[in-house]
Amino acid sequence: MRKNFGAKPILYPQPVFIIASYDENGVPNAMNAAWGGISEENEISMCISADHKTTKNVLKTNAFTVSMATAEYVKECDYVGVVSGNKVPDKFEKAGFTAEKSEFVNAPLIRELPMAVECRLKSYNPETCIMIGEVVNVCCDESVLTNGKIDPKKLRPITFDGVNHTYVELGEVVGKAFSDGLTLS
């Protein structure tokens, strides 16, 4: 028997993105956003309301980075989601984050978060709150690589559990993509 929860924004896994941008004075800001994902091969889409400081920044600079929140920095990542940049202008610094300018877009990388997607703003619809970024580069600190590839066990990305209002670290490998299903042919 199944239990119905109604029409709610529940999906597993739901990535925890930390979106970073500069304001018009070059001051970094970051926010936590869990409603988003890859929408095309070179595109990322997120639902972010127009009143966020980050949205205002991105509309001015036409650039942003999206870092994967990690288990090691869960408190800092949650902080930038519960505190508004409109009210706390130095929340990036208060979170303990260090900004490092992206070499590809006019937006900060967060040194403490080892993986980021660097984006140019492609479009923003204030009615639907959908922000689409063109993926210009993906960068990753070598500390989370194994044999030159991103290693999720080292990265330790977290997902948002909207039902229980918790963050969950991703777990073990359970299969091989584009391979295991072929055994059913």
CSV table of C-alpha atoms in Angstrom, one decimal:
chain,number,residue,atom,x,y,z
A,1,MET,CA,0.0,0.0,0.0
A,2,ARG,CA,1.3,3.5,-0.9
A,3,LYS,CA,0.8,6.7,1.1
A,4,ASN,CA,-0.1,9.8,-0.7
A,5,PHE,CA,1.7,13.1,0.2
A,6,GLY,CA,-0.1,15.3,-2.3
A,7,ALA,CA,1.5,17.8,-4.7
A,8,LYS,CA,4.8,18.7,-3.0
A,9,PRO,CA,8.4,19.4,-4.1
A,10,ILE,CA,9.8,16.1,-3.0
A,11,LEU,CA,12.4,14.2,-5.0
A,12,TYR,CA,15.4,12.0,-4.1
A,13,PRO,CA,18.2,12.9,-4.3
A,14,GLN,CA,17.7,16.6,-4.3
A,15,PRO,CA,21.1,18.3,-4.7
A,16,VAL,CA,22.2,21.1,-2.4
A,17,PHE,CA,23.6,23.8,-4.5
A,18,ILE,CA,25.5,26.8,-3.1
A,19,ILE,CA,25.1,29.6,-5.6
A,20,ALA,CA,27.8,32.3,-5.4
A,21,SER,CA,27.9,35.7,-7.1
A,22,TYR,CA,29.5,39.1,-6.8
A,23,ASP,CA,27.5,42.3,-6.2
A,24,GLU,CA,28.2,45.5,-8.1
A,25,ASN,CA,31.1,46.2,-5.7
A,26,GLY,CA,32.8,42.8,-6.1
A,27,VAL,CA,31.6,41.6,-2.7
A,28,PRO,CA,30.9,37.8,-2.8
A,29,ASN,CA,27.5,36.4,-1.7
A,30,ALA,CA,26.3,32.8,-1.6
A,31,MET,CA,22.9,31.1,-1.1
A,32,ASN,CA,21.7,27.6,-0.6
A,33,ALA,CA,19.3,26.3,-3.2
A,34,ALA,CA,17.9,22.7,-3.5
A,35,TRP,CA,15.5,23.2,-6.4
A,36,GLY,CA,17.6,22.7,-9.5
A,37,GLY,CA,19.6,20.4,-11.8
A,38,ILE,CA,21.1,19.8,-15.2
A,39,SER,CA,18.6,20.7,-17.9
A,40,GLU,CA,20.7,20.3,-21.0
A,41,GLU,CA,24.2,19.1,-21.7
A,42,ASN,CA,25.7,22.6,-21.1
A,43,GLU,CA,22.9,24.0,-19.0
A,44,ILE,CA,21.9,24.1,-15.4
A,45,SER,CA,18.4,25.3,-14.2
A,46,MET,CA,17.3,26.5,-10.7
A,47,CYS,CA,14.2,27.9,-9.1
A,48,ILE,CA,15.3,31.1,-7.3
A,49,SER,CA,12.9,34.0,-6.4
A,50,ALA,CA,13.7,37.5,-7.6
A,51,ASP,CA,14.0,38.9,-4.0
A,52,HIS,CA,17.2,37.0,-3.2
A,53,LYS,CA,20.4,39.1,-3.1
A,54,THR,CA,22.0,36.3,-5.3
A,55,THR,CA,19.4,36.8,-8.0
A,56,LYS,CA,19.9,40.5,-8.0
A,57,ASN,CA,23.7,40.0,-8.2
A,58,VAL,CA,23.4,37.5,-11.1
A,59,LEU,CA,21.1,39.8,-13.1
A,60,LYS,CA,23.8,42.5,-12.8
A,61,THR,CA,26.9,40.4,-13.5
A,62,ASN,CA,25.4,37.8,-15.7
A,63,ALA,CA,27.5,35.1,-14.0
A,64,PHE,CA,27.4,32.7,-11.1
A,65,THR,CA,29.0,29.5,-9.7
A,66,VAL,CA,27.2,26.5,-8.3
A,67,SER,CA,29.2,24.6,-5.7
A,68,MET,CA,28.1,21.2,-4.4
A,69,ALA,CA,27.4,21.4,-0.7
A,70,THR,CA,29.5,18.8,1.2
A,71,ALA,CA,29.1,17.0,4.5
A,72,GLU,CA,32.2,18.6,5.9
A,73,TYR,CA,30.7,22.1,5.5
A,74,VAL,CA,27.0,21.3,6.2
A,75,LYS,CA,26.6,24.0,8.8
A,76,GLU,CA,28.2,26.7,6.6
A,77,CYS,CA,26.1,25.6,3.7
A,78,ASP,CA,22.9,25.7,5.8
A,79,TYR,CA,23.8,29.1,7.1
A,80,VAL,CA,23.9,30.7,3.7
A,81,GLY,CA,20.5,29.3,3.1
A,82,VAL,CA,18.8,30.6,6.3
A,83,VAL,CA,20.4,34.1,6.4
A,84,SER,CA,19.5,36.7,3.8
A,85,GLY,CA,22.3,38.6,2.0
A,86,ASN,CA,19.8,41.5,1.8
A,87,LYS,CA,20.0,41.7,5.6
A,88,VAL,CA,23.5,40.4,6.3
A,89,PRO,CA,25.8,41.8,3.6
A,90,ASP,CA,28.9,39.9,4.9
A,91,LYS,CA,27.2,36.5,5.3
A,92,PHE,CA,29.7,34.9,2.9
A,93,GLU,CA,32.5,35.9,5.3
A,94,LYS,CA,30.4,35.0,8.4
A,95,ALA,CA,29.9,31.5,6.9
A,96,GLY,CA,33.7,31.2,6.9
A,97,PHE,CA,33.9,30.9,3.1
A,98,THR,CA,36.9,32.2,1.1
A,99,ALA,CA,36.2,33.6,-2.3
A,100,GLU,CA,38.5,32.8,-5.2
A,101,LYS,CA,37.7,34.5,-8.5
A,102,SER,CA,36.7,32.1,-11.3
A,103,GLU,CA,39.0,32.4,-14.3
A,104,PHE,CA,36.0,31.7,-16.6
A,105,VAL,CA,33.1,33.9,-15.3
A,106,ASN,CA,32.7,37.0,-13.1
A,107,ALA,CA,31.7,35.1,-10.0
A,108,PRO,CA,33.5,33.6,-7.0
A,109,LEU,CA,34.5,30.1,-6.4
A,110,ILE,CA,34.2,28.9,-2.8
A,111,ARG,CA,37.6,27.6,-1.8
A,112,GLU,CA,36.1,25.4,1.0
A,113,LEU,CA,33.7,23.6,-1.4
A,114,PRO,CA,35.8,21.5,-3.8
A,115,MET,CA,33.5,21.2,-6.8
A,116,ALA,CA,31.9,24.0,-8.8
A,117,VAL,CA,30.0,24.6,-12.0
A,118,GLU,CA,30.9,28.0,-13.5
A,119,CYS,CA,28.0,29.6,-15.4
A,120,ARG,CA,27.0,32.5,-17.5
A,121,LEU,CA,23.4,33.6,-17.1
A,122,LYS,CA,21.4,32.4,-20.1
A,123,SER,CA,18.0,33.6,-18.9
A,124,TYR,CA,15.8,34.4,-15.9
A,125,ASN,CA,12.1,34.5,-15.7
A,126,PRO,CA,10.8,36.5,-12.6
A,127,GLU,CA,7.3,35.0,-13.0
A,128,THR,CA,8.4,31.3,-12.8
A,129,CYS,CA,11.7,32.1,-10.9
A,130,ILE,CA,13.6,29.8,-13.3
A,131,MET,CA,17.2,30.8,-13.7
A,132,ILE,CA,19.1,29.1,-16.5
A,133,GLY,CA,22.9,29.2,-16.7
A,134,GLU,CA,25.2,28.1,-19.5
A,135,VAL,CA,27.8,25.8,-18.1
A,136,VAL,CA,31.2,27.3,-19.1
A,137,ASN,CA,33.4,25.1,-16.9
A,138,VAL,CA,33.4,22.5,-14.2
A,139,CYS,CA,36.3,22.6,-11.7
A,140,CYS,CA,37.2,20.4,-8.9
A,141,ASP,CA,40.0,20.4,-6.3
A,142,GLU,CA,42.5,17.6,-6.8
A,143,SER,CA,41.9,16.5,-3.2
A,144,VAL,CA,38.6,14.9,-4.3
A,145,LEU,CA,39.9,13.2,-7.4
A,146,THR,CA,40.8,9.5,-7.9
A,147,ASN,CA,42.7,8.6,-11.1
A,148,GLY,CA,41.9,12.1,-12.4
A,149,LYS,CA,38.1,11.7,-11.9
A,150,ILE,CA,35.7,13.2,-9.4
A,151,ASP,CA,35.3,10.7,-6.5
A,152,PRO,CA,32.0,11.1,-4.7
A,153,LYS,CA,33.4,9.3,-1.6
A,154,LYS,CA,36.0,12.0,-1.3
A,155,LEU,CA,33.7,14.9,-2.4
A,156,ARG,CA,31.0,13.8,0.1
A,157,PRO,CA,28.1,15.8,-1.5
A,158,ILE,CA,24.9,16.1,0.4
A,159,THR,CA,21.3,16.1,-0.7
A,160,PHE,CA,18.2,17.8,0.8
A,161,ASP,CA,15.5,15.6,2.4
A,162,GLY,CA,12.5,17.8,2.1
A,163,VAL,CA,10.2,15.4,4.0
A,164,ASN,CA,12.4,15.2,7.1
A,165,HIS,CA,14.1,18.6,6.7
A,166,THR,CA,17.6,17.1,6.9
A,167,TYR,CA,20.7,16.8,4.8
A,168,VAL,CA,21.9,13.4,3.8
A,169,GLU,CA,25.3,12.4,2.6
A,170,LEU,CA,25.3,10.3,-0.6
A,171,GLY,CA,26.1,6.6,-0.1
A,172,GLU,CA,27.6,3.6,-1.7
A,173,VAL,CA,27.8,2.6,-5.4
A,174,VAL,CA,25.1,0.1,-6.1
A,175,GLY,CA,25.5,-0.5,-9.8
A,176,LYS,CA,27.2,0.4,-13.1
A,177,ALA,CA,25.4,2.9,-15.3
A,178,PHE,CA,24.9,2.0,-19.0
A,179,SER,CA,25.9,-1.6,-18.2
A,180,ASP,CA,23.9,-3.4,-15.5
A,181,GLY,CA,20.6,-3.1,-17.3
A,182,LEU,CA,22.0,-4.8,-20.3
A,183,THR,CA,21.9,-8.1,-18.4
A,184,LEU,CA,18.1,-8.0,-18.8
A,185,SER,CA,18.4,-8.0,-22.6
